[in-house]
Amino acid sequence: MDERVLALCELSNDMLFHKIPREQLPFYVDESLKAGRETARTLAGRDVLELYRESGIAIREGGSGKRSYGLILRGQATMGKEGCSVEIYRDSIEALSLHSGGDGEAALTYDEALRVHLAHEYFHFWEYQNDCSVVERLPAVTTLSVLGLHRKARINRCGEVAAHAFAKELLNLPDLPNLYDYRYLIDTGAMERAAFDRLCAEMAALLPAE
Ligand SMILES: [Zn+2]
């Protein structure tokens, strides 16, 4: 599937999505994808579990994933001076893997789904450890203009798009991995396939044809 469309699907979840000038949407999509992809290329061929070991990021088995805004939380990342760690919710990752197939593609195995999650989180650790936040690097958008004063804010979901692109590149995935989240939602009945198709068509219409 078109990765720019999937990236825009992710971006559309941002609270400030509608504040991004339409003509700048491709810029935010492309820059976010590029940031994730280029970081992954510096680590090409590396095993994600090895990257965790080397960076001293602990992986802990957590309890059950808590539901948050209708989506299951698959893990919780902690970053701080006392160290970085990620807590993994085994049952949530298993549920995602079971429902991650579709469009003629086989579902991910548990191990693959775990690696997708770990690679995504690793990108956020990398941003933190290198003090190199994608969200902060991209220009802020104006959220309010009153009497010549402009209030500006950052687009937080750009960091998610970059993390998806990082995971895709590092793990050599066929698609941006938020596609697995949509398949999960569709397969478990939380989202209708037609609604997803509508969303994709809507997002594709916002991007100029390449
Ligand atoms: Zn993330």
PDB file of N, CA, C and O and ligand atoms in Angstrom, residues 120-121 124 159-160 163-164, ligand 1:
ATOM      1  N   HIS A 120       9.686   0.240  16.440  1.00  0.00           N
ATOM      2  CA  HIS A 120       8.987   1.525  16.559  1.00  0.00           C
ATOM      3  C   HIS A 120       9.452   2.275  17.815  1.00  0.00           C
ATOM      4  O   HIS A 120       9.835   3.438  17.749  1.00  0.00           O
ATOM      5  N   GLU A 121       9.461   1.579  18.920  1.00  0.00           N
ATOM      6  CA  GLU A 121       9.868   2.216  20.181  1.00  0.00           C
ATOM      7  C   GLU A 121      11.348   2.572  20.171  1.00  0.00           C
ATOM      8  O   GLU A 121      11.741   3.582  20.738  1.00  0.00           O
ATOM      9  N   HIS A 124      11.980   6.012  19.019  1.00  0.00           N
ATOM     10  CA  HIS A 124      11.743   7.059  20.030  1.00  0.00           C
ATOM     11  C   HIS A 124      12.908   7.122  21.024  1.00  0.00           C
ATOM     12  O   HIS A 124      13.306   8.206  21.447  1.00  0.00           O
ATOM     13  N   GLY A 159       6.238  12.378  14.600  1.00  0.00           N
ATOM     14  CA  GLY A 159       7.145  11.453  15.268  1.00  0.00           C
ATOM     15  C   GLY A 159       6.674  10.018  15.107  1.00  0.00           C
ATOM     16  O   GLY A 159       7.483   9.082  15.012  1.00  0.00           O
ATOM     17  N   GLU A 160       5.351   9.839  15.061  1.00  0.00           N
ATOM     18  CA  GLU A 160       4.798   8.486  14.863  1.00  0.00           C
ATOM     19  C   GLU A 160       5.039   8.011  13.434  1.00  0.00           C
ATOM     20  O   GLU A 160       5.395   6.856  13.202  1.00  0.00           O
ATOM     21  N   ALA A 163       8.596   7.001  13.196  1.00  0.00           N
ATOM     22  CA  ALA A 163       8.844   5.723  13.877  1.00  0.00           C
ATOM     23  C   ALA A 163       8.321   4.544  13.029  1.00  0.00           C
ATOM     24  O   ALA A 163       8.963   3.489  12.964  1.00  0.00           O
ATOM     25  N   HIS A 164       7.180   4.738  12.368  1.00  0.00           N
ATOM     26  CA  HIS A 164       6.666   3.684  11.472  1.00  0.00           C
ATOM     27  C   HIS A 164       7.642   3.463  10.313  1.00  0.00           C
ATOM     28  O   HIS A 164       7.926   2.332   9.932  1.00  0.00           O
TER      29      HIS A 164
HETATM   30 ZN    ZN B   1       5.375   5.968  18.745  1.00  0.00          ZN
END
